[in-house]
Amino acid sequence: MAKLNDKDYDIVSVIYHSSQAAEICSKYVQDAAREGDKEAEQFFHDVQDKNESLVARGKDLLRSRM
């Protein structure tokens, strides 16, 4: 198994934090929908999608290093 260095642990950290951001944005989407704010709902949904994309990219990048 390959040894992880600092930048690889940094990638793991970004994966974790992006995953957390995507999860919390899911709640924010629901809050905005409940209040009928379509603009905020779309914004939070977009942020959620971007973070989910970063999680996938980070996992692919990390996988290629192991």
Short mmCIF file of N, CA, C and O in Angstrom, two decimals:
data_model
loop_
_atom_site.label_atom_id
_atom_site.label_comp_id
_atom_site.label_asym_id
_atom_site.label_seq_id
_atom_site.Cartn_x
_atom_site.Cartn_y
_atom_site.Cartn_z
N MET A 1 0.85 -1.18 0.00
CA MET A 1 0.00 0.00 0.00
C MET A 1 0.89 1.24 0.00
O MET A 1 1.88 1.30 0.71
N ALA A 2 0.52 2.22 -0.80
CA ALA A 2 1.30 3.45 -0.91
C ALA A 2 1.17 4.28 0.37
O ALA A 2 0.14 4.27 1.04
N LYS A 3 2.25 4.98 0.67
CA LYS A 3 2.26 5.85 1.84
C LYS A 3 1.63 7.19 1.46
O LYS A 3 1.95 7.77 0.43
N LEU A 4 0.73 7.68 2.30
CA LEU A 4 0.11 8.98 2.06
C LEU A 4 0.99 10.07 2.63
O LEU A 4 1.51 9.96 3.74
N ASN A 5 1.17 11.14 1.87
CA ASN A 5 1.93 12.28 2.38
C ASN A 5 0.97 13.40 2.74
O ASN A 5 -0.25 13.25 2.65
N ASP A 6 1.53 14.55 3.16
CA ASP A 6 0.69 15.64 3.64
C ASP A 6 -0.35 16.08 2.62
O ASP A 6 -1.52 16.28 2.97
N LYS A 7 0.04 16.22 1.36
CA LYS A 7 -0.94 16.70 0.38
C LYS A 7 -2.04 15.67 0.17
O LYS A 7 -3.18 16.05 -0.11
N ASP A 8 -1.74 14.40 0.32
CA ASP A 8 -2.78 13.38 0.20
C ASP A 8 -3.76 13.47 1.38
O ASP A 8 -4.97 13.33 1.19
N TYR A 9 -3.24 13.71 2.57
CA TYR A 9 -4.12 13.92 3.72
C TYR A 9 -4.94 15.19 3.52
O TYR A 9 -6.11 15.26 3.93
N ASP A 10 -4.36 16.19 2.87
CA ASP A 10 -5.10 17.41 2.56
C ASP A 10 -6.26 17.11 1.62
O ASP A 10 -7.36 17.67 1.77
N ILE A 11 -6.04 16.23 0.66
CA ILE A 11 -7.12 15.82 -0.25
C ILE A 11 -8.23 15.14 0.54
O ILE A 11 -9.41 15.42 0.33
N VAL A 12 -7.85 14.27 1.48
CA VAL A 12 -8.84 13.61 2.34
C VAL A 12 -9.63 14.65 3.11
O VAL A 12 -10.87 14.56 3.22
N SER A 13 -8.96 15.66 3.61
CA SER A 13 -9.63 16.73 4.36
C SER A 13 -10.63 17.47 3.49
O SER A 13 -11.76 17.75 3.91
N VAL A 14 -10.24 17.79 2.26
CA VAL A 14 -11.15 18.49 1.35
C VAL A 14 -12.35 17.60 1.02
O VAL A 14 -13.49 18.09 0.97
N ILE A 15 -12.11 16.31 0.81
CA ILE A 15 -13.21 15.38 0.56
C ILE A 15 -14.19 15.41 1.74
O ILE A 15 -15.41 15.51 1.55
N TYR A 16 -13.65 15.33 2.94
CA TYR A 16 -14.49 15.34 4.13
C TYR A 16 -15.30 16.63 4.24
O TYR A 16 -16.52 16.61 4.44
N HIS A 17 -14.62 17.76 4.12
CA HIS A 17 -15.31 19.04 4.29
C HIS A 17 -16.30 19.32 3.17
O HIS A 17 -17.38 19.89 3.42
N SER A 18 -15.98 18.92 1.96
CA SER A 18 -16.93 19.08 0.85
C SER A 18 -18.16 18.20 1.06
O SER A 18 -19.28 18.60 0.74
N SER A 19 -17.93 17.00 1.59
CA SER A 19 -19.04 16.10 1.89
C SER A 19 -19.95 16.71 2.96
O SER A 19 -21.19 16.66 2.85
N GLN A 20 -19.34 17.28 3.98
CA GLN A 20 -20.12 17.92 5.04
C GLN A 20 -20.91 19.11 4.49
O GLN A 20 -22.07 19.30 4.84
N ALA A 21 -20.28 19.90 3.63
CA ALA A 21 -20.95 21.05 3.03
C ALA A 21 -22.14 20.60 2.18
O ALA A 21 -23.21 21.22 2.23
N ALA A 22 -21.96 19.54 1.40
CA ALA A 22 -23.06 19.03 0.58
C ALA A 22 -24.22 18.57 1.47
O ALA A 22 -25.39 18.82 1.16
N GLU A 23 -23.88 17.92 2.56
CA GLU A 23 -24.91 17.43 3.47
C GLU A 23 -25.70 18.58 4.10
O GLU A 23 -26.93 18.55 4.15
N ILE A 24 -25.00 19.61 4.56
CA ILE A 24 -25.70 20.72 5.20
C ILE A 24 -26.51 21.51 4.18
O ILE A 24 -27.58 22.03 4.50
N CYS A 25 -26.00 21.60 2.95
CA CYS A 25 -26.76 22.29 1.91
C CYS A 25 -28.08 21.60 1.63
O CYS A 25 -29.06 22.25 1.26
N SER A 26 -28.12 20.30 1.81
CA SER A 26 -29.37 19.56 1.64
C SER A 26 -30.42 20.10 2.61
O SER A 26 -31.59 20.29 2.24
N LYS A 27 -30.02 20.37 3.83
CA LYS A 27 -30.93 20.95 4.83
C LYS A 27 -31.33 22.36 4.41
O LYS A 27 -32.49 22.75 4.52
N TYR A 28 -30.37 23.13 3.92
CA TYR A 28 -30.66 24.50 3.51
C TYR A 28 -31.63 24.53 2.33
O TYR A 28 -32.49 25.42 2.25
N VAL A 29 -31.51 23.57 1.42
CA VAL A 29 -32.45 23.46 0.29
C VAL A 29 -33.86 23.25 0.85
O VAL A 29 -34.82 23.91 0.41
N GLN A 30 -33.98 22.37 1.81
CA GLN A 30 -35.30 22.10 2.41
C GLN A 30 -35.85 23.34 3.12
O GLN A 30 -37.04 23.64 3.01
N ASP A 31 -34.98 24.06 3.84
CA ASP A 31 -35.42 25.28 4.53
C ASP A 31 -35.95 26.31 3.53
O ASP A 31 -37.00 26.90 3.73
N ALA A 32 -35.19 26.52 2.45
CA ALA A 32 -35.59 27.49 1.44
C ALA A 32 -36.89 27.06 0.75
O ALA A 32 -37.77 27.90 0.51
N ALA A 33 -37.02 25.77 0.48
CA ALA A 33 -38.24 25.26 -0.16
C ALA A 33 -39.44 25.46 0.76
O ALA A 33 -40.52 25.87 0.31
N ARG A 34 -39.24 25.19 2.04
CA ARG A 34 -40.33 25.34 3.01
C ARG A 34 -40.79 26.80 3.08
O ARG A 34 -41.97 27.09 3.26
N GLU A 35 -39.83 27.74 2.90
CA GLU A 35 -40.17 29.16 2.95
C GLU A 35 -40.57 29.71 1.58
O GLU A 35 -40.87 30.90 1.45
N GLY A 36 -40.56 28.86 0.56
CA GLY A 36 -40.98 29.28 -0.76
C GLY A 36 -39.99 30.18 -1.49
O GLY A 36 -40.36 30.89 -2.41
N ASP A 37 -38.72 30.15 -1.09
CA ASP A 37 -37.69 30.99 -1.72
C ASP A 37 -36.97 30.18 -2.78
O ASP A 37 -35.96 29.52 -2.52
N LYS A 38 -37.49 30.21 -3.99
CA LYS A 38 -36.94 29.42 -5.09
C LYS A 38 -35.51 29.82 -5.44
O LYS A 38 -34.69 28.96 -5.78
N GLU A 39 -35.20 31.11 -5.35
CA GLU A 39 -33.85 31.58 -5.68
C GLU A 39 -32.82 31.01 -4.69
O GLU A 39 -31.78 30.49 -5.11
N ALA A 40 -33.11 31.08 -3.41
CA ALA A 40 -32.21 30.53 -2.40
C ALA A 40 -32.15 29.01 -2.52
O ALA A 40 -31.07 28.42 -2.39
N GLU A 41 -33.28 28.40 -2.79
CA GLU A 41 -33.31 26.94 -2.95
C GLU A 41 -32.39 26.51 -4.09
O GLU A 41 -31.60 25.57 -3.93
N GLN A 42 -32.44 27.21 -5.22
CA GLN A 42 -31.58 26.88 -6.35
C GLN A 42 -30.11 27.12 -6.01
O GLN A 42 -29.24 26.32 -6.36
N PHE A 43 -29.84 28.22 -5.32
CA PHE A 43 -28.47 28.52 -4.91
C PHE A 43 -27.90 27.39 -4.05
O PHE A 43 -26.81 26.89 -4.31
N PHE A 44 -28.63 26.98 -3.03
CA PHE A 44 -28.15 25.92 -2.14
C PHE A 44 -28.02 24.59 -2.89
O PHE A 44 -27.09 23.83 -2.63
N HIS A 45 -28.93 24.34 -3.81
CA HIS A 45 -28.85 23.12 -4.61
C HIS A 45 -27.59 23.16 -5.49
O HIS A 45 -26.88 22.14 -5.60
N ASP A 46 -27.29 24.31 -6.07
CA ASP A 46 -26.08 24.45 -6.88
C ASP A 46 -24.82 24.23 -6.05
O ASP A 46 -23.89 23.55 -6.48
N VAL A 47 -24.80 24.79 -4.85
CA VAL A 47 -23.65 24.61 -3.96
C VAL A 47 -23.51 23.14 -3.58
O VAL A 47 -22.40 22.60 -3.56
N GLN A 48 -24.63 22.49 -3.31
CA GLN A 48 -24.62 21.06 -2.98
C GLN A 48 -24.03 20.26 -4.14
O GLN A 48 -23.16 19.41 -3.94
N ASP A 49 -24.48 20.54 -5.35
CA ASP A 49 -23.97 19.84 -6.53
C ASP A 49 -22.47 20.05 -6.71
O ASP A 49 -21.74 19.09 -7.01
N LYS A 50 -22.01 21.28 -6.55
CA LYS A 50 -20.57 21.57 -6.70
C LYS A 50 -19.75 20.79 -5.68
O LYS A 50 -18.70 20.23 -6.00
N ASN A 51 -20.22 20.76 -4.44
CA ASN A 51 -19.49 20.03 -3.41
C ASN A 51 -19.50 18.53 -3.67
O ASN A 51 -18.48 17.87 -3.46
N GLU A 52 -20.60 17.99 -4.13
CA GLU A 52 -20.65 16.57 -4.47
C GLU A 52 -19.68 16.25 -5.60
O GLU A 52 -19.02 15.21 -5.60
N SER A 53 -19.58 17.18 -6.54
CA SER A 53 -18.62 17.01 -7.65
C SER A 53 -17.19 17.03 -7.13
O SER A 53 -16.34 16.23 -7.57
N LEU A 54 -16.90 17.93 -6.19
CA LEU A 54 -15.55 17.99 -5.60
C LEU A 54 -15.23 16.72 -4.83
O LEU A 54 -14.08 16.25 -4.86
N VAL A 55 -16.22 16.17 -4.14
CA VAL A 55 -16.01 14.91 -3.42
C VAL A 55 -15.61 13.82 -4.41
O VAL A 55 -14.64 13.08 -4.19
N ALA A 56 -16.34 13.71 -5.50
CA ALA A 56 -16.05 12.68 -6.51
C ALA A 56 -14.66 12.89 -7.11
O ALA A 56 -13.90 11.93 -7.26
N ARG A 57 -14.33 14.14 -7.45
CA ARG A 57 -13.00 14.42 -8.01
C ARG A 57 -11.90 14.08 -7.02
O ARG A 57 -10.88 13.51 -7.39
N GLY A 58 -12.11 14.45 -5.77
CA GLY A 58 -11.11 14.17 -4.74
C GLY A 58 -10.90 12.68 -4.55
O GLY A 58 -9.77 12.21 -4.40
N LYS A 59 -11.98 11.93 -4.55
CA LYS A 59 -11.88 10.47 -4.41
C LYS A 59 -11.13 9.87 -5.58
O LYS A 59 -10.27 8.98 -5.38
N ASP A 60 -11.43 10.33 -6.79
CA ASP A 60 -10.71 9.83 -7.97
C ASP A 60 -9.22 10.15 -7.89
O ASP A 60 -8.38 9.32 -8.19
N LEU A 61 -8.92 11.38 -7.49
CA LEU A 61 -7.53 11.80 -7.37
C LEU A 61 -6.79 10.97 -6.32
O LEU A 61 -5.69 10.47 -6.56
N LEU A 62 -7.41 10.78 -5.19
CA LEU A 62 -6.80 10.01 -4.12
C LEU A 62 -6.62 8.55 -4.53
O LEU A 62 -5.58 7.94 -4.28
N ARG A 63 -7.64 8.00 -5.18
CA ARG A 63 -7.58 6.62 -5.63
C ARG A 63 -6.40 6.40 -6.58
O ARG A 63 -5.71 5.38 -6.51
N SER A 64 -6.13 7.37 -7.42
CA SER A 64 -5.02 7.25 -8.38
C SER A 64 -3.66 7.30 -7.70
O SER A 64 -2.66 6.92 -8.29
N ARG A 65 -3.61 7.74 -6.46
CA ARG A 65 -2.35 7.85 -5.72
C ARG A 65 -2.08 6.65 -4.82
O ARG A 65 -1.03 6.57 -4.22
N MET A 66 -3.03 5.76 -4.74
CA MET A 66 -2.86 4.61 -3.85
C MET A 66 -2.47 3.38 -4.61
O MET A 66 -2.61 3.17 -5.71
#
